[in-house]
Amino acid sequence: MSSFQTAYFPSMAYVRAFMNSPEPLIEIHEHFVKQSIRTRCEILTANGVLQLNVPVIHHSGQKVKMKDCLIDYSKSWVTDHWRAIESAYANAPHFEHYAHDLKAIFAAQPKTLLALNELIWNWLSAALGLEIKLQYSTDFSSSRTNKKEWLGRMPEVTTPYYQLFAQEQAFVTNLSVLDGLFNEGPLLRKHLLPTHL
């Protein structure tokens, strides 16, 4: 069984590793760590790579388990993220096909980060024609959360696919899977399925 951190619009490498794991498991009993894939993704804009971060509610001096991590909606991040994504990908070949579903995810405003990331994964799973249901850890095990081992299972997806700003800059690897979906649509599967993990 392979353990994964929960991820906000995960990278291409994450999705490929997850798809190719026989029994992927989301670790939800670890403590929340700031500035990680749990709350952060990267998209490609005309000005280069842009990082999007989901703010969470912090309690000074307290460690919070991932399953209990609450999203901070007092900030305008939902509007900011949508505007950034729309600005970056409005002219991408498959943007209109996925835009409605994406808006619905943001509009749902789930309370926890875990619930948001589950909505995202369920949408990705449907968009890519997968049948992978998320399974969550029932307790914490340090043996499942070795960061070096976890990262070692996520080689970058380096096979070039169409990117909207390819004429202005070289192909950028390992962006959020949003980049692949908006540019390649369902054909993105061919970049994710063949792998040697």
Short mmCIF file of C-alpha atoms in Angstrom, two decimals:
data_model
loop_
_atom_site.label_atom_id
_atom_site.label_comp_id
_atom_site.label_asym_id
_atom_site.label_seq_id
_atom_site.Cartn_x
_atom_site.Cartn_y
_atom_site.Cartn_z
CA MET A 1 0.00 0.00 0.00
CA SER A 2 1.43 3.40 -1.06
CA SER A 3 0.72 6.48 1.01
CA PHE A 4 0.17 9.95 -0.47
CA GLN A 5 -0.37 13.40 0.95
CA THR A 6 -3.66 15.03 0.04
CA ALA A 7 -3.11 17.52 -2.78
CA TYR A 8 -4.75 20.68 -4.15
CA PHE A 9 -5.07 20.34 -7.94
CA PRO A 10 -2.13 17.91 -7.85
CA SER A 11 0.83 17.88 -10.18
CA MET A 12 1.05 15.66 -13.23
CA ALA A 13 3.65 13.53 -11.44
CA TYR A 14 1.38 13.07 -8.43
CA VAL A 15 -1.56 11.95 -10.58
CA ARG A 16 0.61 9.53 -12.54
CA ALA A 17 2.09 8.04 -9.36
CA PHE A 18 -1.37 7.75 -7.82
CA MET A 19 -2.82 6.11 -10.92
CA ASN A 20 0.00 3.58 -11.04
CA SER A 21 -0.05 2.64 -7.36
CA PRO A 22 -1.80 -0.67 -6.62
CA GLU A 23 -3.36 0.53 -3.35
CA PRO A 24 -2.99 4.31 -2.97
CA LEU A 25 -3.77 5.63 0.51
CA ILE A 26 -4.25 9.27 1.54
CA GLU A 27 -2.55 10.06 4.86
CA ILE A 28 -4.98 12.17 6.91
CA HIS A 29 -3.60 11.75 10.43
CA GLU A 30 -0.31 13.55 9.78
CA HIS A 31 0.03 17.12 11.06
CA PHE A 32 -0.67 19.90 8.59
CA VAL A 33 2.44 21.40 6.99
CA LYS A 34 2.36 24.87 5.45
CA GLN A 35 3.52 25.61 1.91
CA SER A 36 3.14 22.09 0.52
CA ILE A 37 1.12 20.30 -2.15
CA ARG A 38 -1.68 19.97 0.40
CA THR A 39 -2.64 23.60 -0.24
CA ARG A 40 -0.57 24.62 -3.25
CA CYS A 41 -0.51 24.09 -7.00
CA GLU A 42 1.30 25.64 -9.96
CA ILE A 43 -0.23 26.78 -13.25
CA LEU A 44 1.34 28.29 -16.36
CA THR A 45 0.53 31.88 -17.31
CA ALA A 46 1.80 34.20 -20.05
CA ASN A 47 4.29 35.50 -17.47
CA GLY A 48 5.51 32.09 -16.36
CA VAL A 49 4.65 29.72 -13.53
CA LEU A 50 2.15 31.02 -10.95
CA GLN A 51 1.66 29.42 -7.56
CA LEU A 52 -1.84 29.26 -6.08
CA ASN A 53 -2.23 28.71 -2.32
CA VAL A 54 -5.32 27.88 -0.27
CA PRO A 55 -5.28 29.72 3.08
CA VAL A 56 -6.14 27.69 6.15
CA ILE A 57 -7.14 28.67 9.69
CA HIS A 58 -4.17 28.54 12.04
CA HIS A 59 -4.25 28.30 15.79
CA SER A 60 -1.00 29.59 17.23
CA GLY A 61 1.10 26.87 18.81
CA GLN A 62 -1.34 24.10 17.95
CA LYS A 63 -0.67 21.21 15.62
CA VAL A 64 -3.67 20.24 13.51
CA LYS A 65 -4.22 16.90 11.84
CA MET A 66 -4.83 17.01 8.10
CA LYS A 67 -8.35 15.64 8.52
CA ASP A 68 -9.24 18.60 10.77
CA CYS A 69 -7.60 21.40 8.77
CA LEU A 70 -10.15 24.18 8.09
CA ILE A 71 -10.08 26.47 5.05
CA ASP A 72 -10.05 30.23 5.63
CA TYR A 73 -12.78 31.81 3.51
CA SER A 74 -12.32 35.26 5.04
CA LYS A 75 -9.79 35.90 2.28
CA SER A 76 -10.70 36.30 -1.40
CA TRP A 77 -8.67 33.30 -2.54
CA VAL A 78 -11.58 31.57 -4.33
CA THR A 79 -12.11 34.56 -6.61
CA ASP A 80 -8.36 35.06 -7.00
CA HIS A 81 -7.74 31.42 -7.95
CA TRP A 82 -10.59 31.32 -10.44
CA ARG A 83 -9.49 34.57 -12.09
CA ALA A 84 -5.91 33.33 -12.33
CA ILE A 85 -6.99 30.00 -13.86
CA GLU A 86 -9.39 31.68 -16.29
CA SER A 87 -6.79 34.26 -17.30
CA ALA A 88 -4.18 31.57 -17.90
CA TYR A 89 -6.34 29.01 -19.72
CA ALA A 90 -9.39 30.75 -21.23
CA ASN A 91 -7.90 30.23 -24.70
CA ALA A 92 -6.79 26.63 -24.07
CA PRO A 93 -8.49 24.04 -26.33
CA HIS A 94 -10.43 22.28 -23.54
CA PHE A 95 -11.03 25.09 -21.05
CA GLU A 96 -14.73 25.53 -21.83
CA HIS A 97 -15.33 21.80 -21.45
CA TYR A 98 -14.08 21.79 -17.83
CA ALA A 99 -14.84 25.36 -16.69
CA HIS A 100 -18.35 24.64 -15.37
CA ASP A 101 -17.19 21.73 -13.21
CA LEU A 102 -14.31 23.77 -11.88
CA LYS A 103 -16.60 26.64 -10.92
CA ALA A 104 -18.83 24.17 -9.09
CA ILE A 105 -15.88 22.91 -7.03
CA PHE A 106 -15.02 26.45 -5.94
CA ALA A 107 -18.68 27.32 -5.30
CA ALA A 108 -19.12 24.31 -2.99
CA GLN A 109 -16.80 25.91 -0.40
CA PRO A 110 -16.26 22.80 1.74
CA LYS A 111 -15.15 23.51 5.31
CA THR A 112 -12.04 21.35 5.35
CA LEU A 113 -9.02 21.16 3.09
CA LEU A 114 -9.47 17.41 2.89
CA ALA A 115 -13.04 17.78 1.61
CA LEU A 116 -11.93 20.31 -1.01
CA ASN A 117 -9.14 18.06 -2.24
CA GLU A 118 -11.54 15.11 -2.36
CA LEU A 119 -13.92 17.10 -4.58
CA ILE A 120 -10.97 17.90 -6.84
CA TRP A 121 -9.82 14.27 -7.03
CA ASN A 122 -13.34 12.99 -7.79
CA TRP A 123 -13.58 15.49 -10.64
CA LEU A 124 -10.13 14.57 -11.97
CA SER A 125 -11.00 10.89 -11.75
CA ALA A 126 -14.13 11.43 -13.85
CA ALA A 127 -12.38 13.73 -16.32
CA LEU A 128 -9.63 11.16 -16.91
CA GLY A 129 -11.99 8.19 -16.98
CA LEU A 130 -10.48 6.58 -13.90
CA GLU A 131 -12.12 4.33 -11.36
CA ILE A 132 -9.95 5.12 -8.36
CA LYS A 133 -11.81 5.78 -5.13
CA LEU A 134 -9.89 7.53 -2.41
CA GLN A 135 -8.94 5.51 0.64
CA TYR A 136 -7.83 7.24 3.82
CA SER A 137 -5.50 6.20 6.61
CA THR A 138 -7.14 5.17 9.88
CA ASP A 139 -4.18 6.13 12.05
CA PHE A 140 -0.75 7.73 11.78
CA SER A 141 2.33 5.75 10.82
CA SER A 142 5.71 7.40 10.33
CA SER A 143 6.72 4.50 8.10
CA ARG A 144 4.08 5.63 5.60
CA THR A 145 5.18 9.24 5.58
CA ASN A 146 8.86 9.09 4.67
CA LYS A 147 9.14 12.22 2.53
CA LYS A 148 12.18 11.11 0.52
CA GLU A 149 10.58 7.77 -0.32
CA TRP A 150 7.31 9.49 -1.21
CA LEU A 151 8.97 12.00 -3.53
CA GLY A 152 11.02 9.23 -5.10
CA ARG A 153 7.84 7.68 -6.44
CA MET A 154 6.95 10.87 -8.30
CA PRO A 155 9.26 11.34 -11.30
CA GLU A 156 8.36 14.37 -13.38
CA VAL A 157 6.19 13.99 -16.47
CA THR A 158 8.68 15.23 -19.04
CA THR A 159 7.04 14.11 -22.31
CA PRO A 160 5.99 17.40 -23.93
CA TYR A 161 2.33 18.01 -24.60
CA TYR A 162 0.67 21.09 -26.05
CA GLN A 163 0.99 24.13 -23.76
CA LEU A 164 -0.78 27.40 -24.50
CA PHE A 165 2.33 29.56 -24.17
CA ALA A 166 4.76 27.16 -25.83
CA GLN A 167 5.86 29.74 -28.41
CA GLU A 168 6.90 32.21 -25.71
CA GLN A 169 8.69 29.76 -23.41
CA ALA A 170 10.06 26.24 -23.27
CA PHE A 171 7.90 23.33 -22.15
CA VAL A 172 7.34 23.44 -18.38
CA THR A 173 7.23 20.09 -16.59
CA ASN A 174 5.20 18.94 -13.63
CA LEU A 175 2.60 21.67 -13.42
CA SER A 176 -0.84 21.12 -11.94
CA VAL A 177 -2.86 18.53 -13.81
CA LEU A 178 -5.11 21.48 -14.71
CA ASP A 179 -2.51 22.50 -17.29
CA GLY A 180 -2.64 19.10 -18.95
CA LEU A 181 -6.43 18.83 -18.89
CA PHE A 182 -7.09 22.29 -20.30
CA ASN A 183 -4.54 21.76 -23.08
CA GLU A 184 -4.90 18.06 -23.86
CA GLY A 185 -8.34 17.09 -22.56
CA PRO A 186 -8.97 13.33 -22.17
CA LEU A 187 -5.87 12.60 -24.28
CA LEU A 188 -3.84 13.56 -21.22
CA ARG A 189 -4.22 9.93 -20.11
CA LYS A 190 -1.46 8.86 -22.48
CA HIS A 191 1.01 11.02 -20.56
CA LEU A 192 -0.03 9.54 -17.23
CA LEU A 193 -0.58 5.82 -17.75
CA PRO A 194 2.74 4.52 -19.13
CA THR A 195 5.30 4.74 -16.38
CA HIS A 196 8.00 2.85 -14.56
CA LEU A 197 7.63 3.68 -10.87
#
